[in-house]
Coordinates of C-alpha atoms in Angstrom, one line a residue:
Chain A
M1 CA 150.5 169.9 197.1
S2 CA 149.7 173.2 199.0
D3 CA 153.5 174.3 198.3
Y4 CA 153.4 173.2 194.8
P5 CA 154.1 176.1 192.3
I6 CA 150.8 177.5 191.1
D7 CA 152.7 178.6 188.0
H8 CA 153.8 175.1 187.1
K9 CA 150.2 174.0 187.3
D10 CA 149.4 176.9 185.1
Q11 CA 151.9 176.4 182.5
A12 CA 151.1 172.4 182.4
A13 CA 147.4 172.9 182.0
T14 CA 147.8 175.9 179.4
W15 CA 150.2 173.7 177.4
F16 CA 147.6 171.0 177.4
V17 CA 144.9 173.2 176.0
T18 CA 147.2 174.9 173.3
L19 CA 148.2 171.5 172.4
R20 CA 144.6 170.2 172.1
D21 CA 143.7 173.4 169.8
R22 CA 146.7 172.6 167.5
I23 CA 145.8 168.9 167.1
C24 CA 142.3 169.5 166.5
A25 CA 143.2 172.2 163.8
A26 CA 145.7 169.7 162.1
F27 CA 142.7 167.0 162.4
E28 CA 140.2 169.2 160.7
Q29 CA 142.8 170.1 158.1
L30 CA 142.8 166.4 157.1
E31 CA 139.2 166.3 157.1
D32 CA 139.3 169.2 154.5
D33 CA 142.1 167.7 152.5
L34 CA 140.5 164.1 151.8
A35 CA 140.3 163.8 148.2
G36 CA 140.0 159.9 147.6
T37 CA 137.4 157.2 148.6
E38 CA 133.7 156.9 148.6
H39 CA 133.6 159.2 151.6
A40 CA 135.1 162.3 150.0
A41 CA 131.3 162.8 149.0
L42 CA 130.6 163.5 152.5
P43 CA 131.1 167.0 154.1
A44 CA 134.5 167.6 156.0
S45 CA 133.8 167.5 159.5
R46 CA 134.4 169.8 162.8
F47 CA 135.0 169.1 166.4
E48 CA 132.5 169.7 168.8
R49 CA 133.0 170.6 172.2
Q50 CA 131.4 169.9 175.7
E51 CA 132.3 171.0 178.9
W52 CA 132.0 168.9 182.1
H53 CA 132.3 170.0 185.7
R54 CA 133.6 167.6 188.5
P55 CA 131.6 167.6 191.6
D56 CA 133.8 167.3 194.7
E57 CA 131.6 165.9 198.0
N58 CA 134.9 166.4 200.0
S59 CA 135.7 169.8 199.1
E60 CA 134.6 173.0 200.6
S61 CA 133.3 174.5 197.3
G62 CA 132.0 171.2 196.3
Y63 CA 133.9 171.9 192.9
G64 CA 136.5 169.7 191.7
G65 CA 137.5 171.3 188.4
G66 CA 136.4 169.6 185.3
G67 CA 137.0 169.4 181.4
V68 CA 136.1 169.8 178.1
M69 CA 135.6 167.0 175.5
S70 CA 136.2 167.7 172.1
V71 CA 134.8 165.2 169.4
L72 CA 134.7 164.8 165.7
R73 CA 132.8 162.3 163.7
G74 CA 133.8 162.7 160.3
R75 CA 134.8 161.2 157.0
V76 CA 138.6 160.7 157.8
F77 CA 138.0 160.5 161.5
E78 CA 135.0 158.1 161.9
K79 CA 135.3 159.1 165.5
V80 CA 138.3 160.8 167.5
G81 CA 138.0 162.3 171.1
V82 CA 140.5 164.7 172.4
N83 CA 139.9 165.4 175.9
V84 CA 141.6 167.9 178.2
S85 CA 140.8 168.3 182.0
T86 CA 142.0 169.9 185.0
V87 CA 140.7 168.2 188.2
H88 CA 141.5 168.3 191.8
G89 CA 140.1 167.2 195.2
T90 CA 140.8 164.3 197.9
F91 CA 141.1 160.7 197.2
S92 CA 139.0 158.8 199.2
P93 CA 141.0 156.6 201.7
E94 CA 141.0 153.3 199.9
F95 CA 142.7 154.8 196.9
R96 CA 145.4 157.1 198.7
K97 CA 147.5 154.2 199.1
Q98 CA 147.8 153.6 195.3
I99 CA 148.8 157.0 194.5
P100 CA 152.5 158.3 195.1
G101 CA 152.1 161.3 197.8
A102 CA 148.6 160.9 198.5
A103 CA 148.9 158.7 201.6
D104 CA 148.5 161.5 204.0
T105 CA 145.9 164.0 203.0
G106 CA 144.7 162.4 199.7
H107 CA 144.9 165.9 198.0
F108 CA 145.6 165.7 194.4
W109 CA 145.7 168.0 191.4
A110 CA 145.7 166.5 187.7
S111 CA 145.7 168.0 184.3
G112 CA 146.4 166.4 181.0
I113 CA 145.2 165.7 177.5
S114 CA 144.0 162.3 176.1
L115 CA 143.2 161.6 172.5
V116 CA 141.8 158.5 170.8
A117 CA 141.4 158.3 167.0
H118 CA 139.5 155.6 165.3
M119 CA 139.5 156.0 161.6
R120 CA 137.1 155.2 158.9
S121 CA 139.7 153.5 156.6
P122 CA 141.0 150.3 157.6
L123 CA 144.1 151.3 155.8
V124 CA 144.6 154.2 158.6
P125 CA 146.1 153.1 161.7
A126 CA 144.3 154.0 164.7
V127 CA 146.2 156.1 167.5
H128 CA 146.3 157.2 171.2
M129 CA 148.1 159.8 172.9
N130 CA 148.1 161.2 176.3
T131 CA 150.1 163.4 178.5
R132 CA 149.3 164.4 182.0
H133 CA 150.9 166.4 184.9
I134 CA 149.8 165.3 188.6
A135 CA 150.5 166.8 191.8
T136 CA 150.1 165.2 195.2
S137 CA 152.7 165.7 197.8
H138 CA 154.9 164.5 195.0
A139 CA 154.5 166.0 191.2
W140 CA 155.1 164.2 188.1
F141 CA 154.7 163.9 184.5
G142 CA 153.1 160.8 182.5
G143 CA 151.8 159.8 179.1
G144 CA 152.8 158.4 175.8
A145 CA 151.4 157.4 172.5
D146 CA 150.8 154.3 170.6
L147 CA 150.0 153.2 166.8
T148 CA 147.4 150.7 165.9
P149 CA 147.6 149.5 162.4
M150 CA 144.6 147.2 161.2
Y151 CA 147.5 145.4 159.5
P152 CA 150.8 145.7 161.0
E153 CA 152.5 144.1 158.2
L154 CA 151.8 147.0 155.7
H155 CA 152.7 149.5 158.2
E156 CA 156.2 149.1 158.7
Q157 CA 157.6 152.3 157.3
D158 CA 154.6 154.3 159.3
A159 CA 155.8 152.3 162.5
S160 CA 159.4 153.0 161.9
D161 CA 158.3 156.7 161.5
F162 CA 156.0 157.0 164.3
H163 CA 159.0 155.4 166.7
A164 CA 161.6 157.7 165.1
A165 CA 159.5 160.8 165.7
L166 CA 159.0 159.8 169.5
R167 CA 162.6 158.7 169.6
G168 CA 163.5 162.2 168.8
A169 CA 161.7 163.6 171.5
C170 CA 163.2 161.1 173.8
D171 CA 166.6 161.8 172.8
R172 CA 166.8 165.5 173.5
F173 CA 166.3 164.7 177.1
D174 CA 167.8 161.7 178.1
A175 CA 169.9 158.9 176.0
D176 CA 168.0 156.3 178.0
Y177 CA 164.3 157.5 177.5
Y178 CA 163.6 155.8 174.2
Q179 CA 164.6 152.3 175.1
R180 CA 163.0 152.5 178.4
F181 CA 159.8 154.3 177.4
K182 CA 159.3 151.9 174.4
K183 CA 159.8 148.6 176.6
W184 CA 157.1 150.0 179.1
C185 CA 154.8 150.6 176.1
D186 CA 155.0 147.0 174.7
D187 CA 155.0 145.7 178.3
Y188 CA 151.6 147.7 178.8
F189 CA 149.8 147.7 175.8
Y190 CA 149.6 144.1 175.9
L191 CA 146.4 141.6 175.9
P192 CA 147.5 138.6 177.6
H193 CA 144.4 136.7 176.9
R194 CA 145.0 137.1 173.0
K195 CA 148.4 136.9 173.5
E196 CA 148.7 140.0 171.4
P197 CA 150.5 143.3 171.6
R198 CA 147.6 146.1 171.0
G199 CA 149.4 147.7 168.1
V200 CA 152.9 148.6 166.9
G201 CA 154.0 150.3 170.3
G202 CA 155.4 153.8 170.7
I203 CA 156.2 155.0 174.2
F204 CA 154.8 155.1 177.6
F205 CA 155.8 156.8 180.6
D206 CA 154.7 157.4 184.3
T207 CA 155.8 159.1 187.6
L208 CA 158.6 161.2 185.8
N209 CA 160.3 163.4 187.8
T210 CA 164.0 164.0 187.7
G211 CA 164.2 166.9 189.8
D212 CA 164.2 169.4 187.0
W213 CA 160.7 170.3 186.4
A214 CA 161.6 172.4 183.1
K215 CA 163.3 169.4 181.9
D216 CA 160.5 167.3 182.5
F217 CA 157.6 169.6 181.2
G218 CA 159.7 170.1 178.2
F219 CA 160.1 166.5 177.4
T220 CA 156.2 166.2 178.0
Q221 CA 155.9 169.1 175.5
A222 CA 158.2 167.4 173.2
V223 CA 155.9 163.7 173.0
G224 CA 153.2 166.2 172.1
E225 CA 155.0 167.6 169.4
A226 CA 156.5 164.4 168.1
F227 CA 152.7 163.2 167.9
L228 CA 151.5 166.2 166.0
A229 CA 154.5 166.2 163.7
I230 CA 153.8 162.4 162.5
Y231 CA 150.5 161.2 162.8
P232 CA 148.8 163.6 160.5
E233 CA 151.4 162.6 158.1
I234 CA 150.9 159.0 158.4
V235 CA 147.2 159.5 157.9
R236 CA 147.9 161.9 155.0
R237 CA 149.9 158.8 153.5
H238 CA 146.7 156.2 153.5
M239 CA 143.4 158.2 153.7
N240 CA 142.6 158.5 150.0
K241 CA 143.2 154.6 149.1
S242 CA 140.0 152.8 148.8
W243 CA 139.5 149.7 151.0
T244 CA 137.5 146.5 150.6
P245 CA 134.2 145.3 152.6
E246 CA 136.6 142.3 153.7
Q247 CA 139.1 145.1 155.0
R248 CA 136.5 147.0 156.8
R249 CA 135.2 143.9 158.8
H250 CA 139.0 143.2 159.8
Q251 CA 139.0 146.5 161.1
L252 CA 136.0 146.2 162.9
I253 CA 137.1 143.0 164.4
R254 CA 140.5 144.4 165.6
R255 CA 138.4 147.1 167.2
G256 CA 137.2 144.7 169.5
R257 CA 140.6 144.1 170.5
Y258 CA 140.9 147.8 171.3
V259 CA 137.6 147.4 173.4
E260 CA 139.1 144.4 175.5
F261 CA 142.2 146.1 176.2
N262 CA 140.8 149.3 177.7
L263 CA 138.2 147.9 179.4
L264 CA 140.1 144.9 181.0
Y265 CA 143.7 146.4 181.4
D266 CA 143.7 150.0 181.1
R267 CA 144.5 151.6 184.2
G268 CA 143.4 155.1 183.4
T269 CA 140.0 153.5 182.2
T270 CA 139.4 151.3 184.8
F271 CA 140.8 153.7 187.6
G272 CA 138.7 156.5 186.2
L273 CA 135.5 154.6 186.1
K274 CA 135.8 153.0 189.5
T275 CA 136.6 156.4 191.1
G276 CA 133.7 158.5 189.7
G277 CA 135.4 160.1 186.9
N278 CA 133.3 161.5 183.8
T279 CA 132.2 158.3 182.2
D280 CA 131.5 160.0 178.8
A281 CA 135.0 161.3 178.8
I282 CA 136.6 158.2 179.7
L283 CA 134.6 155.9 177.3
M284 CA 135.1 158.4 174.3
S285 CA 138.0 156.0 173.6
M286 CA 135.5 153.1 172.7
P287 CA 135.5 152.6 168.8
P288 CA 132.2 154.0 167.0
E289 CA 131.5 150.5 165.6
V290 CA 132.7 146.9 166.6
I291 CA 132.0 143.3 166.0
W292 CA 133.0 140.2 167.7
P293 CA 131.7 137.7 164.8
Chain B
M1 CA 138.2 117.3 196.5
S2 CA 139.6 113.6 196.3
D3 CA 136.6 112.1 198.5
Y4 CA 134.2 113.9 196.7
P5 CA 131.6 111.5 195.2
I6 CA 132.3 110.8 191.5
D7 CA 128.7 110.1 190.9
H8 CA 127.8 113.7 191.9
K9 CA 130.1 114.8 189.5
D10 CA 129.0 112.7 186.8
Q11 CA 125.4 113.6 187.5
A12 CA 126.0 117.3 187.4
A13 CA 128.2 117.2 184.3
T14 CA 125.9 114.9 182.3
W15 CA 122.9 117.3 183.4
F16 CA 124.6 120.4 182.2
V17 CA 125.2 118.6 178.5
T18 CA 121.6 117.4 178.6
L19 CA 120.2 121.0 179.3
R20 CA 122.7 122.2 176.5
D21 CA 120.8 119.7 174.0
R22 CA 117.5 120.7 174.8
I23 CA 118.0 124.5 174.9
C24 CA 119.9 124.4 171.4
A25 CA 116.8 122.4 170.2
A26 CA 114.4 124.9 171.3
F27 CA 116.3 127.8 170.0
E28 CA 116.8 125.9 166.7
Q29 CA 112.8 125.3 166.9
L30 CA 112.1 129.3 166.9
E31 CA 114.9 130.0 164.1
D32 CA 112.6 127.5 162.1
D33 CA 109.5 129.5 163.2
L34 CA 110.4 132.7 162.2
A35 CA 107.6 134.0 159.9
G36 CA 107.7 137.9 160.0
T37 CA 110.6 141.0 159.5
E38 CA 112.7 140.9 156.5
H39 CA 114.9 138.5 158.1
A40 CA 112.4 135.7 157.3
A41 CA 113.8 135.3 153.9
L42 CA 117.2 134.3 155.6
P43 CA 117.7 130.5 155.9
A44 CA 116.7 128.8 159.6
S45 CA 120.4 128.7 161.1
R46 CA 121.6 125.6 163.2
F47 CA 124.1 125.7 166.0
E48 CA 127.9 124.6 165.3
R49 CA 130.0 123.0 167.9
Q50 CA 133.8 123.2 168.7
E51 CA 135.5 121.2 171.2
W52 CA 138.4 122.6 173.3
H53 CA 140.6 121.1 175.6
R54 CA 142.4 122.6 178.8
P55 CA 145.9 122.1 178.8
D56 CA 147.2 121.7 182.5
E57 CA 151.0 122.4 183.4
N58 CA 150.3 121.2 186.9
S59 CA 148.7 118.2 186.4
E60 CA 150.6 114.9 185.6
S61 CA 148.6 114.1 182.5
G62 CA 149.1 117.6 181.1
Y63 CA 145.4 117.4 180.8
G64 CA 142.8 119.5 182.6
G65 CA 139.4 118.9 180.8
G66 CA 137.8 121.1 178.3
G67 CA 134.6 121.9 176.8
V68 CA 132.2 122.3 174.0
M69 CA 131.2 126.0 172.5
S70 CA 128.0 126.0 170.7
V71 CA 127.4 129.0 168.5
L72 CA 124.4 129.6 166.3
R73 CA 124.3 132.9 164.0
G74 CA 121.0 133.1 162.7
R75 CA 117.8 135.1 161.6
V76 CA 116.4 135.3 165.2
F77 CA 119.4 134.6 167.2
E78 CA 122.0 136.6 165.6
K79 CA 124.6 135.3 167.9
V80 CA 124.2 132.8 170.7
G81 CA 126.7 130.8 172.4
V82 CA 126.0 127.9 174.8
N83 CA 129.0 126.6 176.6
V84 CA 129.7 123.6 178.5
S85 CA 132.7 122.7 180.2
T86 CA 134.1 120.1 182.6
V87 CA 137.5 121.3 183.8
H88 CA 139.8 120.1 186.7
G89 CA 143.4 121.1 187.9
T90 CA 145.0 123.1 190.4
F91 CA 145.0 126.7 191.1
S92 CA 147.9 128.9 191.1
P93 CA 149.1 130.0 194.5
E94 CA 147.8 133.8 194.0
F95 CA 144.1 132.4 193.3
R96 CA 144.0 129.7 195.9
K97 CA 142.9 132.5 198.4
Q98 CA 139.9 133.5 196.4
I99 CA 138.2 130.5 196.0
P100 CA 136.5 128.6 199.1
G101 CA 138.3 125.3 199.9
A102 CA 141.1 125.8 197.6
A103 CA 143.6 127.4 200.0
D104 CA 145.3 124.2 200.9
T105 CA 146.0 122.0 197.8
G106 CA 144.7 124.4 195.1
H107 CA 142.7 121.3 193.7
F108 CA 139.5 122.2 191.6
W109 CA 136.9 120.4 189.5
A110 CA 134.2 122.7 187.9
S111 CA 131.5 121.8 185.4
G112 CA 128.9 124.2 184.1
I113 CA 126.8 125.7 181.4
S114 CA 127.0 129.1 180.3
L115 CA 124.6 131.0 177.7
V116 CA 124.3 134.4 176.0
A117 CA 122.1 135.2 173.6
H118 CA 122.1 138.5 171.3
M119 CA 119.0 138.6 169.2
R120 CA 118.7 140.2 165.9
S121 CA 115.5 142.0 166.7
P122 CA 115.7 145.0 169.2
L123 CA 112.3 144.1 170.2
V124 CA 113.4 140.7 171.6
P125 CA 115.4 140.7 174.9
A126 CA 118.8 139.5 175.2
V127 CA 119.7 137.0 178.0
H128 CA 122.1 135.3 180.1
M129 CA 121.9 131.9 181.7
N130 CA 124.5 130.0 183.6
T131 CA 124.7 127.2 185.8
R132 CA 127.7 125.3 187.6
H133 CA 128.9 122.9 190.0
I134 CA 132.3 123.4 191.8
A135 CA 134.2 121.3 194.0
T136 CA 137.6 121.9 195.9
S137 CA 137.8 120.6 199.5
H138 CA 134.2 122.1 199.5
A139 CA 131.5 121.7 196.9
W140 CA 128.6 124.2 196.0
F141 CA 126.4 125.2 193.0
G142 CA 126.1 128.7 191.7
G143 CA 124.4 130.3 188.6
G144 CA 121.3 132.5 187.7
A145 CA 119.6 133.8 184.5
D146 CA 118.7 137.4 183.7
L147 CA 116.7 139.1 181.2
T148 CA 117.8 142.3 179.1
P149 CA 115.3 143.9 177.2
M150 CA 116.4 147.0 175.0
Y151 CA 113.3 148.8 176.0
P152 CA 112.6 147.8 179.3
E153 CA 109.4 150.0 179.8
L154 CA 108.0 147.8 176.7
H155 CA 108.7 144.5 178.6
E156 CA 106.8 144.6 181.7
Q157 CA 104.9 141.6 181.1
D158 CA 108.1 139.7 179.6
A159 CA 109.9 140.7 183.1
S160 CA 107.2 139.7 185.2
D161 CA 106.8 136.2 183.6
F162 CA 110.6 135.9 183.7
H163 CA 110.8 136.5 187.4
A164 CA 107.6 134.4 188.0
A165 CA 109.4 131.3 186.1
L166 CA 112.5 131.8 188.2
R167 CA 110.6 132.4 191.5
G168 CA 108.7 129.0 190.8
A169 CA 112.0 127.1 190.8
C170 CA 113.1 128.8 194.1
D171 CA 109.9 128.5 195.7
R172 CA 109.9 124.6 195.4
F173 CA 113.3 124.4 197.5
D174 CA 113.0 127.4 199.8
A175 CA 110.9 130.2 200.6
D176 CA 113.7 132.5 200.9
Y177 CA 115.5 131.9 197.8
Y178 CA 113.5 134.1 195.4
Q179 CA 114.0 137.3 197.2
R180 CA 117.9 136.6 198.1
F181 CA 118.7 135.6 194.8
K182 CA 116.9 138.4 193.0
K183 CA 118.3 140.8 195.2
W184 CA 121.8 139.4 194.6
C185 CA 121.2 139.6 190.9
D186 CA 120.1 143.4 190.9
D187 CA 123.4 143.9 193.1
Y188 CA 125.5 142.2 190.6
F189 CA 124.4 142.9 187.4
Y190 CA 124.6 146.8 188.1
L191 CA 127.0 149.2 186.1
P192 CA 128.1 151.9 188.7
H193 CA 129.5 154.2 186.0
R194 CA 126.5 154.4 184.3
K195 CA 124.3 154.2 187.3
E196 CA 122.3 151.5 185.4
P197 CA 121.1 148.0 186.2
R198 CA 122.2 145.5 182.9
G199 CA 118.4 144.7 182.5
V200 CA 115.2 143.6 184.4
G201 CA 117.2 141.2 186.5
G202 CA 116.4 137.6 187.4
I203 CA 118.5 135.4 190.0
F204 CA 121.8 134.8 190.8
F205 CA 123.3 132.6 193.3
D206 CA 126.6 131.3 194.4
T207 CA 128.3 128.8 197.0
L208 CA 125.1 127.1 197.4
N209 CA 125.6 124.2 199.8
T210 CA 122.7 123.5 202.0
G211 CA 124.2 120.2 203.1
D212 CA 121.5 118.5 201.0
W213 CA 123.3 117.6 197.6
A214 CA 120.1 116.2 195.9
K215 CA 118.3 119.4 196.9
D216 CA 120.8 121.7 195.5
F217 CA 121.3 119.9 192.2
G218 CA 117.5 119.7 192.1
F219 CA 117.0 123.6 192.5
T220 CA 120.0 124.2 190.0
Q221 CA 118.2 121.8 187.5
A222 CA 115.1 123.8 188.3
V223 CA 116.6 126.9 187.0
G224 CA 117.6 125.4 183.8
E225 CA 114.3 124.1 183.4
A226 CA 112.7 127.6 184.1
F227 CA 114.7 129.5 181.8
L228 CA 113.9 126.8 179.0
A229 CA 110.3 126.9 180.0
I230 CA 110.1 131.0 179.8
Y231 CA 112.8 132.3 177.3
P232 CA 111.6 130.8 174.0
E233 CA 108.1 132.0 174.9
I234 CA 109.3 135.1 175.3
V235 CA 111.3 135.0 172.0
R236 CA 108.3 134.0 170.4
R237 CA 105.9 136.8 171.5
H238 CA 108.1 139.4 169.7
M239 CA 110.2 137.7 166.9
N240 CA 107.5 138.0 164.2
K241 CA 107.5 142.2 164.8
S242 CA 109.3 144.6 162.4
W243 CA 111.5 147.2 163.7
T244 CA 112.8 150.4 162.7
P245 CA 116.5 151.6 162.1
E246 CA 116.2 153.8 165.2
Q247 CA 115.3 150.9 167.3
R248 CA 118.2 148.6 165.7
R249 CA 120.7 151.7 166.5
H250 CA 119.4 151.7 170.0
Q251 CA 119.8 147.9 170.3
L252 CA 123.7 148.2 169.3
I253 CA 124.1 151.0 171.8
R254 CA 122.6 148.9 174.6
R255 CA 124.8 146.1 173.5
G256 CA 127.8 148.4 174.8
R257 CA 126.3 148.2 178.2
Y258 CA 126.6 144.4 177.8
V259 CA 130.5 144.6 176.8
E260 CA 131.2 147.2 179.7
F261 CA 129.6 144.9 182.1
N262 CA 131.3 141.8 181.2
L263 CA 135.0 143.4 180.8
L264 CA 134.9 146.0 183.6
Y265 CA 132.8 143.7 186.4
D266 CA 131.8 140.2 185.4
R267 CA 133.9 138.0 187.8
G268 CA 133.6 135.2 185.5
T269 CA 135.0 136.8 182.3
T270 CA 137.7 138.6 184.2
F271 CA 138.6 135.7 186.3
G272 CA 138.6 133.3 183.4
L273 CA 140.6 135.8 181.2
K274 CA 143.1 136.2 183.8
T275 CA 143.6 132.5 184.9
G276 CA 144.1 131.2 181.2
G277 CA 140.7 130.1 180.6
N278 CA 139.4 129.4 177.0
T279 CA 139.3 133.2 175.5
D280 CA 136.8 132.0 172.8
A281 CA 134.7 130.5 174.9
I282 CA 134.7 133.3 177.5
L283 CA 134.3 136.0 174.8
M284 CA 131.3 133.9 173.2
S285 CA 129.3 136.4 175.4
M286 CA 130.5 139.6 173.5
P287 CA 127.5 140.7 171.1
P288 CA 128.1 140.4 167.2
E289 CA 127.9 144.2 166.4
V290 CA 127.9 147.0 168.8
I291 CA 128.4 150.8 168.7
W292 CA 129.6 153.5 170.9
P293 CA 128.2 156.5 169.1

């Protein structure tokens, strides 16, 4: 890690913060633009930010970086969390073997953005997006985005457009990326105990290092740009439609699947919680209200 | 397993069903006896039962036992599930090493009762109880019970009485049981990512085989009897008190901790879901309504 170019770290960490700011602005614009549904009478909401710091008992300074949680609880977005963090430190011996390039010293540096949006309307799909850059003695990018409509059969156009946006980002960098990363997403976001996919998919990639840092960083940026281009558009298509109590109930049940996936299978969540990550930031992805009838 | 006395299996499985019937009757009586709170205007509810069968592709008959879920959604019990099951079959090779006595043939037989109650009132503690008898080439008992008040500081008497009842069951069989099994419970029902215990504890035991089957079975029965003696009494103390919306909100937040524990850490839940157990029966423990604000 010590010889990993500092400007690479800076560029990546700066990008994640810039992307966060642009996403938050786009989401606040959607809050402003709501015109239909009974919730239009509520005030448009704004993100609130909270900083956190990561203590690191293994480092000399005792300081291991930190992050900023941005949360909006609003009239379009019932709860959306956008987290950025840049952390560094030393993995405990039992985790070193699980992380590429960490076996020797255990040193790591990681920066990323992570977002989960749970919508008020059952007619607006929930979404997840996350990209990250990690450096040990290796360095790589990872991330992805996936869409979770409550009624997949009513969102074929949305699913198609969401995939097309991500495919556009992929195709600019490698003709194989989209098929590979779409399949990775389908395989990853699957609930075996329900025999159900989490949603209508998207892309997922990890340990991406082609040997061309600028290309890999460019691709990671393109995934963020694609998300920003398509998701607010999908929200806008549906946010002014009114819904029934039965549709709301269905949404709250479907959110249970989101909880089950994140706590049972999601590696980021379980790894984060079991390695002393920031619990509030990690569990920002939990839906605001859920039922298991 | 083949030389394990068939009458031991029968006695244990029969006991779990008998205990289920007595618990369901006691809970329905509580539903009948509600006199206070706005929910007293609702009708007293009854358990509904649903049978399930366990397919076993490894067995000649294709049949691997099954169980009965009993669920009551009522005015005192917002959602309570009482499951009994008796299953048998062959563990897949990757699981054999994790189960005592299953390494050679992988054969197992298991019977048990499992109960989780989520109450309408935030002033009535939630509860979990479960006892089981398992046979591979070894045979043992396991189980326990733990109490989860939403406001532990208001339930010192309840916690004390709950522990006293379980201690009474323990002390009749072994002077060391209570301290050992109470500690096991405290260690087990702990959420490291929250640095919080799940509730006010109780007892937890596993792989219990003293060499005296009648004694171990007697103790397992005594745990069930102790639960039946004390939990309905605790419910009765508080069920007619009215509560505030703030208390209800607090309850829904605390239920999130229950979900987090069960999906992140509970071995029965995660093992069951990952080994093809009955998803509906296993996730019967999920609270009916939860918020992560």
